[in-house]
Amino acid sequence: MPDFGDHVDMEAFNKVLEMDDNSDDREFSRAIVQEYFDQFETTIQEIDAAFGSQNLPALAKIGHFLGNSSAVIGFTKISQICELIKMYGSKRQPDGTPAEVPICLSNIQTAIADIKPEYEEVKKIVLEFYKSG
């Protein structure tokens, strides 16, 4: 098993891998992961649009949705960043205290800037794992 560093929670990812009937081709888990990648690419466009219109409730909802999907598959950092988008979209600081809209938007902008390269890194290392068999 490769070392995905802190990008992937191996306990969660192994649960996905355990769904494979054949560990040689990993067809089932590969399909789940590819579906996640497709979902991410659609969802990040929704995040960009919601941010562009400063729709904090939509950002909270989308962050929650993508964060849960990311956590289930084991993509730790993406899940953590989505949690920040959810919290700030709900006008809350990470400690749960209220946050002003300009602060929320600034922090969401930073989170969006962070999530995109993290996604690219996760995608690269996970696809390499599947290519190596």
Short mmCIF file of N, CA and C in Angstrom, two decimals:
data_model
loop_
_atom_site.label_atom_id
_atom_site.label_comp_id
_atom_site.label_asym_id
_atom_site.label_seq_id
_atom_site.Cartn_x
_atom_site.Cartn_y
_atom_site.Cartn_z
N MET A 1 0.85 -1.18 0.00
CA MET A 1 0.00 0.00 0.00
C MET A 1 0.89 1.24 0.00
N PRO A 2 0.61 2.16 -0.90
CA PRO A 2 1.44 3.37 -0.96
C PRO A 2 1.20 4.27 0.25
N ASP A 3 2.13 5.19 0.43
CA ASP A 3 1.98 6.18 1.47
C ASP A 3 1.40 7.44 0.84
N PHE A 4 0.15 7.73 1.16
CA PHE A 4 -0.51 8.91 0.63
C PHE A 4 -0.31 10.12 1.54
N GLY A 5 0.50 9.96 2.57
CA GLY A 5 0.75 11.05 3.49
C GLY A 5 -0.54 11.46 4.20
N ASP A 6 -0.64 12.74 4.50
CA ASP A 6 -1.83 13.21 5.20
C ASP A 6 -2.95 13.61 4.25
N HIS A 7 -2.80 13.27 2.98
CA HIS A 7 -3.84 13.57 2.00
C HIS A 7 -5.00 12.58 2.09
N VAL A 8 -4.68 11.34 2.49
CA VAL A 8 -5.69 10.27 2.48
C VAL A 8 -5.69 9.54 3.82
N ASP A 9 -6.87 9.39 4.38
CA ASP A 9 -7.06 8.59 5.58
C ASP A 9 -7.11 7.13 5.12
N MET A 10 -6.07 6.38 5.41
CA MET A 10 -5.96 5.02 4.90
C MET A 10 -7.04 4.10 5.47
N GLU A 11 -7.50 4.34 6.68
CA GLU A 11 -8.56 3.51 7.24
C GLU A 11 -9.83 3.64 6.40
N ALA A 12 -10.20 4.86 6.07
CA ALA A 12 -11.39 5.09 5.25
C ALA A 12 -11.17 4.58 3.82
N PHE A 13 -10.01 4.86 3.25
CA PHE A 13 -9.74 4.44 1.88
C PHE A 13 -9.71 2.91 1.78
N ASN A 14 -9.16 2.25 2.80
CA ASN A 14 -9.15 0.78 2.80
C ASN A 14 -10.55 0.20 2.80
N LYS A 15 -11.49 0.88 3.45
CA LYS A 15 -12.88 0.42 3.44
C LYS A 15 -13.45 0.46 2.03
N VAL A 16 -13.06 1.45 1.27
CA VAL A 16 -13.48 1.52 -0.13
C VAL A 16 -12.83 0.39 -0.91
N LEU A 17 -11.54 0.16 -0.68
CA LEU A 17 -10.82 -0.90 -1.39
C LEU A 17 -11.37 -2.28 -1.05
N GLU A 18 -11.87 -2.45 0.16
CA GLU A 18 -12.43 -3.75 0.58
C GLU A 18 -13.68 -4.12 -0.21
N MET A 19 -14.28 -3.17 -0.88
CA MET A 19 -15.48 -3.44 -1.69
C MET A 19 -15.15 -4.12 -3.01
N ASP A 20 -13.88 -4.13 -3.38
CA ASP A 20 -13.47 -4.77 -4.63
C ASP A 20 -13.61 -6.28 -4.54
N ASP A 21 -14.19 -6.86 -5.61
CA ASP A 21 -14.24 -8.32 -5.70
C ASP A 21 -12.87 -8.88 -6.04
N ASN A 22 -12.12 -8.12 -6.81
CA ASN A 22 -10.82 -8.55 -7.28
C ASN A 22 -9.80 -7.45 -6.97
N SER A 23 -8.88 -7.75 -6.08
CA SER A 23 -7.89 -6.73 -5.71
C SER A 23 -6.85 -6.51 -6.80
N ASP A 24 -6.86 -7.34 -7.83
CA ASP A 24 -5.92 -7.14 -8.93
C ASP A 24 -6.34 -5.99 -9.84
N ASP A 25 -7.63 -5.92 -10.17
CA ASP A 25 -8.05 -4.85 -11.06
C ASP A 25 -8.75 -3.69 -10.33
N ARG A 26 -9.23 -3.96 -9.12
CA ARG A 26 -9.87 -2.93 -8.29
C ARG A 26 -10.92 -2.13 -9.06
N GLU A 27 -11.68 -2.85 -9.89
CA GLU A 27 -12.66 -2.21 -10.76
C GLU A 27 -13.72 -1.42 -10.00
N PHE A 28 -14.25 -2.00 -8.92
CA PHE A 28 -15.33 -1.36 -8.18
C PHE A 28 -14.85 -0.09 -7.48
N SER A 29 -13.76 -0.18 -6.73
CA SER A 29 -13.27 1.00 -6.01
C SER A 29 -12.79 2.07 -6.99
N ARG A 30 -12.21 1.64 -8.08
CA ARG A 30 -11.76 2.60 -9.10
C ARG A 30 -12.96 3.40 -9.63
N ALA A 31 -14.09 2.73 -9.83
CA ALA A 31 -15.29 3.41 -10.31
C ALA A 31 -15.81 4.40 -9.26
N ILE A 32 -15.77 4.01 -7.99
CA ILE A 32 -16.22 4.90 -6.92
C ILE A 32 -15.33 6.14 -6.88
N VAL A 33 -14.04 5.94 -6.95
CA VAL A 33 -13.10 7.05 -6.90
C VAL A 33 -13.27 7.95 -8.13
N GLN A 34 -13.45 7.37 -9.29
CA GLN A 34 -13.64 8.18 -10.49
C GLN A 34 -14.94 8.98 -10.40
N GLU A 35 -15.97 8.36 -9.85
CA GLU A 35 -17.24 9.08 -9.67
C GLU A 35 -17.04 10.26 -8.71
N TYR A 36 -16.26 10.04 -7.66
CA TYR A 36 -15.95 11.14 -6.75
C TYR A 36 -15.23 12.27 -7.48
N PHE A 37 -14.22 11.93 -8.29
CA PHE A 37 -13.48 12.95 -9.04
C PHE A 37 -14.41 13.74 -9.95
N ASP A 38 -15.32 13.03 -10.64
CA ASP A 38 -16.29 13.71 -11.50
C ASP A 38 -17.18 14.63 -10.67
N GLN A 39 -17.63 14.12 -9.53
CA GLN A 39 -18.47 14.91 -8.64
C GLN A 39 -17.73 16.15 -8.14
N PHE A 40 -16.48 15.99 -7.77
CA PHE A 40 -15.69 17.13 -7.30
C PHE A 40 -15.62 18.20 -8.37
N GLU A 41 -15.33 17.81 -9.59
CA GLU A 41 -15.15 18.78 -10.66
C GLU A 41 -16.44 19.54 -10.96
N THR A 42 -17.57 18.89 -10.83
CA THR A 42 -18.86 19.58 -10.98
C THR A 42 -19.12 20.47 -9.77
N THR A 43 -18.86 19.94 -8.59
CA THR A 43 -19.17 20.66 -7.36
C THR A 43 -18.28 21.89 -7.18
N ILE A 44 -17.04 21.82 -7.61
CA ILE A 44 -16.16 22.99 -7.45
C ILE A 44 -16.65 24.13 -8.34
N GLN A 45 -17.25 23.79 -9.46
CA GLN A 45 -17.86 24.84 -10.30
C GLN A 45 -19.04 25.48 -9.57
N GLU A 46 -19.82 24.66 -8.85
CA GLU A 46 -20.93 25.19 -8.05
C GLU A 46 -20.40 26.09 -6.92
N ILE A 47 -19.29 25.69 -6.32
CA ILE A 47 -18.68 26.50 -5.27
C ILE A 47 -18.23 27.84 -5.85
N ASP A 48 -17.57 27.80 -6.99
CA ASP A 48 -17.11 29.04 -7.63
C ASP A 48 -18.31 29.96 -7.94
N ALA A 49 -19.39 29.39 -8.45
CA ALA A 49 -20.57 30.19 -8.79
C ALA A 49 -21.21 30.77 -7.53
N ALA A 50 -21.34 29.96 -6.49
CA ALA A 50 -21.94 30.44 -5.24
C ALA A 50 -21.06 31.52 -4.61
N PHE A 51 -19.75 31.35 -4.71
CA PHE A 51 -18.86 32.38 -4.18
C PHE A 51 -18.99 33.67 -4.99
N GLY A 52 -19.08 33.53 -6.30
CA GLY A 52 -19.21 34.69 -7.15
C GLY A 52 -20.46 35.51 -6.84
N SER A 53 -21.51 34.83 -6.43
CA SER A 53 -22.75 35.54 -6.07
C SER A 53 -22.85 35.79 -4.57
N GLN A 54 -21.79 35.44 -3.85
CA GLN A 54 -21.72 35.62 -2.39
C GLN A 54 -22.89 34.95 -1.67
N ASN A 55 -23.25 33.77 -2.16
CA ASN A 55 -24.37 33.01 -1.61
C ASN A 55 -23.85 32.11 -0.49
N LEU A 56 -23.77 32.65 0.70
CA LEU A 56 -23.21 31.90 1.83
C LEU A 56 -24.02 30.65 2.17
N PRO A 57 -25.37 30.68 2.17
CA PRO A 57 -26.10 29.44 2.46
C PRO A 57 -25.80 28.32 1.46
N ALA A 58 -25.67 28.69 0.19
CA ALA A 58 -25.33 27.67 -0.82
C ALA A 58 -23.93 27.13 -0.58
N LEU A 59 -23.00 27.99 -0.22
CA LEU A 59 -21.63 27.55 0.07
C LEU A 59 -21.62 26.60 1.26
N ALA A 60 -22.41 26.90 2.28
CA ALA A 60 -22.49 26.01 3.45
C ALA A 60 -23.01 24.65 3.04
N LYS A 61 -24.05 24.63 2.23
CA LYS A 61 -24.66 23.37 1.79
C LYS A 61 -23.70 22.56 0.92
N ILE A 62 -23.09 23.23 -0.03
CA ILE A 62 -22.16 22.55 -0.94
C ILE A 62 -20.94 22.06 -0.17
N GLY A 63 -20.42 22.88 0.74
CA GLY A 63 -19.27 22.46 1.56
C GLY A 63 -19.60 21.23 2.38
N HIS A 64 -20.80 21.20 2.94
CA HIS A 64 -21.23 20.04 3.73
C HIS A 64 -21.30 18.80 2.85
N PHE A 65 -21.92 18.91 1.69
CA PHE A 65 -22.08 17.80 0.76
C PHE A 65 -20.73 17.24 0.31
N LEU A 66 -19.87 18.12 -0.19
CA LEU A 66 -18.57 17.67 -0.69
C LEU A 66 -17.67 17.18 0.43
N GLY A 67 -17.78 17.81 1.58
CA GLY A 67 -16.99 17.39 2.74
C GLY A 67 -17.33 15.97 3.17
N ASN A 68 -18.62 15.65 3.19
CA ASN A 68 -19.03 14.29 3.57
C ASN A 68 -18.54 13.27 2.57
N SER A 69 -18.70 13.57 1.28
CA SER A 69 -18.22 12.65 0.24
C SER A 69 -16.72 12.43 0.36
N SER A 70 -16.00 13.49 0.62
CA SER A 70 -14.55 13.41 0.74
C SER A 70 -14.14 12.60 1.96
N ALA A 71 -14.83 12.78 3.07
CA ALA A 71 -14.51 12.05 4.30
C ALA A 71 -14.76 10.56 4.13
N VAL A 72 -15.87 10.20 3.49
CA VAL A 72 -16.22 8.79 3.31
C VAL A 72 -15.14 8.06 2.52
N ILE A 73 -14.61 8.71 1.51
CA ILE A 73 -13.61 8.06 0.67
C ILE A 73 -12.20 8.18 1.27
N GLY A 74 -12.07 9.09 2.25
CA GLY A 74 -10.79 9.19 2.95
C GLY A 74 -9.92 10.35 2.53
N PHE A 75 -10.47 11.30 1.79
CA PHE A 75 -9.67 12.43 1.33
C PHE A 75 -9.70 13.53 2.39
N THR A 76 -8.81 13.37 3.34
CA THR A 76 -8.79 14.11 4.59
C THR A 76 -8.70 15.62 4.42
N LYS A 77 -7.70 16.08 3.73
CA LYS A 77 -7.50 17.53 3.61
C LYS A 77 -8.66 18.19 2.86
N ILE A 78 -9.15 17.54 1.82
CA ILE A 78 -10.28 18.10 1.09
C ILE A 78 -11.48 18.20 2.03
N SER A 79 -11.71 17.17 2.81
CA SER A 79 -12.81 17.18 3.77
C SER A 79 -12.66 18.32 4.78
N GLN A 80 -11.45 18.53 5.26
CA GLN A 80 -11.20 19.60 6.23
C GLN A 80 -11.44 20.98 5.62
N ILE A 81 -11.03 21.17 4.39
CA ILE A 81 -11.24 22.45 3.72
C ILE A 81 -12.74 22.67 3.48
N CYS A 82 -13.43 21.61 3.10
CA CYS A 82 -14.88 21.71 2.91
C CYS A 82 -15.59 22.08 4.20
N GLU A 83 -15.09 21.57 5.30
CA GLU A 83 -15.67 21.91 6.60
C GLU A 83 -15.53 23.41 6.86
N LEU A 84 -14.41 23.98 6.48
CA LEU A 84 -14.23 25.44 6.62
C LEU A 84 -15.22 26.20 5.74
N ILE A 85 -15.41 25.73 4.51
CA ILE A 85 -16.37 26.37 3.62
C ILE A 85 -17.77 26.30 4.22
N LYS A 86 -18.11 25.14 4.77
CA LYS A 86 -19.42 24.97 5.41
C LYS A 86 -19.58 25.93 6.59
N MET A 87 -18.57 25.98 7.45
CA MET A 87 -18.66 26.81 8.65
C MET A 87 -18.78 28.29 8.29
N TYR A 88 -17.89 28.76 7.41
CA TYR A 88 -17.94 30.17 7.03
C TYR A 88 -19.19 30.48 6.21
N GLY A 89 -19.67 29.52 5.43
CA GLY A 89 -20.92 29.70 4.71
C GLY A 89 -22.10 29.83 5.68
N SER A 90 -21.95 29.25 6.86
CA SER A 90 -22.95 29.36 7.92
C SER A 90 -22.70 30.56 8.82
N LYS A 91 -21.76 31.41 8.41
CA LYS A 91 -21.36 32.61 9.15
C LYS A 91 -20.86 32.26 10.55
N ARG A 92 -20.04 31.23 10.60
CA ARG A 92 -19.44 30.78 11.86
C ARG A 92 -17.94 30.62 11.69
N GLN A 93 -17.22 30.94 12.77
CA GLN A 93 -15.79 30.68 12.85
C GLN A 93 -15.63 29.19 13.15
N PRO A 94 -14.43 28.64 12.95
CA PRO A 94 -14.21 27.23 13.29
C PRO A 94 -14.52 26.90 14.76
N ASP A 95 -14.43 27.89 15.64
CA ASP A 95 -14.76 27.62 17.05
C ASP A 95 -16.25 27.75 17.34
N GLY A 96 -17.05 28.02 16.28
CA GLY A 96 -18.49 28.09 16.44
C GLY A 96 -19.05 29.48 16.70
N THR A 97 -18.19 30.45 16.94
CA THR A 97 -18.66 31.81 17.20
C THR A 97 -19.08 32.47 15.88
N PRO A 98 -19.99 33.44 15.95
CA PRO A 98 -20.43 34.12 14.73
C PRO A 98 -19.28 34.85 14.03
N ALA A 99 -19.41 34.95 12.72
CA ALA A 99 -18.40 35.66 11.91
C ALA A 99 -19.13 36.62 10.97
N GLU A 100 -18.52 37.77 10.74
CA GLU A 100 -19.08 38.77 9.83
C GLU A 100 -18.89 38.30 8.38
N VAL A 101 -19.82 38.72 7.53
CA VAL A 101 -19.82 38.29 6.13
C VAL A 101 -18.49 38.57 5.42
N PRO A 102 -17.88 39.74 5.54
CA PRO A 102 -16.60 39.96 4.83
C PRO A 102 -15.51 38.97 5.28
N ILE A 103 -15.49 38.65 6.55
CA ILE A 103 -14.51 37.66 7.06
C ILE A 103 -14.82 36.29 6.47
N CYS A 104 -16.10 35.95 6.45
CA CYS A 104 -16.50 34.66 5.89
C CYS A 104 -16.08 34.54 4.43
N LEU A 105 -16.37 35.56 3.65
CA LEU A 105 -16.03 35.53 2.22
C LEU A 105 -14.52 35.46 2.01
N SER A 106 -13.78 36.18 2.80
CA SER A 106 -12.32 36.14 2.68
C SER A 106 -11.79 34.73 2.99
N ASN A 107 -12.30 34.12 4.04
CA ASN A 107 -11.84 32.79 4.41
C ASN A 107 -12.30 31.72 3.43
N ILE A 108 -13.49 31.89 2.87
CA ILE A 108 -13.95 30.95 1.84
C ILE A 108 -13.09 31.08 0.60
N GLN A 109 -12.73 32.30 0.24
CA GLN A 109 -11.86 32.51 -0.92
C GLN A 109 -10.53 31.79 -0.73
N THR A 110 -9.98 31.88 0.46
CA THR A 110 -8.73 31.17 0.77
C THR A 110 -8.93 29.66 0.70
N ALA A 111 -10.05 29.19 1.22
CA ALA A 111 -10.33 27.75 1.20
C ALA A 111 -10.46 27.24 -0.23
N ILE A 112 -11.13 28.00 -1.07
CA ILE A 112 -11.27 27.62 -2.48
C ILE A 112 -9.89 27.56 -3.15
N ALA A 113 -9.06 28.54 -2.85
CA ALA A 113 -7.71 28.55 -3.42
C ALA A 113 -6.89 27.36 -2.92
N ASP A 114 -7.16 26.90 -1.69
CA ASP A 114 -6.44 25.75 -1.13
C ASP A 114 -6.96 24.41 -1.63
N ILE A 115 -8.26 24.33 -1.86
CA ILE A 115 -8.86 23.03 -2.18
C ILE A 115 -8.49 22.56 -3.60
N LYS A 116 -8.33 23.48 -4.50
CA LYS A 116 -8.06 23.09 -5.89
C LYS A 116 -6.71 22.38 -6.05
N PRO A 117 -5.60 22.92 -5.53
CA PRO A 117 -4.35 22.16 -5.65
C PRO A 117 -4.34 20.88 -4.81
N GLU A 118 -5.06 20.89 -3.69
CA GLU A 118 -5.15 19.67 -2.88
C GLU A 118 -5.87 18.58 -3.67
N TYR A 119 -6.94 18.94 -4.34
CA TYR A 119 -7.65 17.98 -5.18
C TYR A 119 -6.73 17.43 -6.27
N GLU A 120 -5.99 18.30 -6.93
CA GLU A 120 -5.08 17.85 -7.99
C GLU A 120 -4.04 16.87 -7.45
N GLU A 121 -3.52 17.14 -6.25
CA GLU A 121 -2.53 16.25 -5.64
C GLU A 121 -3.16 14.90 -5.29
N VAL A 122 -4.32 14.92 -4.69
CA VAL A 122 -5.00 13.67 -4.33
C VAL A 122 -5.32 12.86 -5.58
N LYS A 123 -5.84 13.53 -6.57
CA LYS A 123 -6.18 12.85 -7.82
C LYS A 123 -4.93 12.19 -8.41
N LYS A 124 -3.84 12.93 -8.44
CA LYS A 124 -2.58 12.40 -9.01
C LYS A 124 -2.11 11.16 -8.25
N ILE A 125 -2.05 11.23 -6.93
CA ILE A 125 -1.49 10.10 -6.19
C ILE A 125 -2.43 8.89 -6.18
N VAL A 126 -3.72 9.14 -6.17
CA VAL A 126 -4.67 8.02 -6.16
C VAL A 126 -4.70 7.35 -7.54
N LEU A 127 -4.69 8.14 -8.60
CA LEU A 127 -4.65 7.54 -9.93
C LEU A 127 -3.35 6.77 -10.16
N GLU A 128 -2.24 7.26 -9.61
CA GLU A 128 -0.98 6.52 -9.71
C GLU A 128 -1.11 5.16 -9.00
N PHE A 129 -1.78 5.17 -7.85
CA PHE A 129 -2.02 3.92 -7.12
C PHE A 129 -2.78 2.93 -8.00
N TYR A 130 -3.82 3.38 -8.67
CA TYR A 130 -4.61 2.48 -9.50
C TYR A 130 -3.84 2.02 -10.74
N LYS A 131 -2.99 2.88 -11.29
CA LYS A 131 -2.18 2.48 -12.44
C LYS A 131 -1.15 1.42 -12.07
N SER A 132 -0.61 1.53 -10.85
CA SER A 132 0.45 0.60 -10.44
C SER A 132 -0.12 -0.77 -10.07
N GLY A 133 -1.42 -0.85 -9.98
CA GLY A 133 -2.06 -2.14 -9.71
C GLY A 133 -2.02 -2.48 -8.28
#
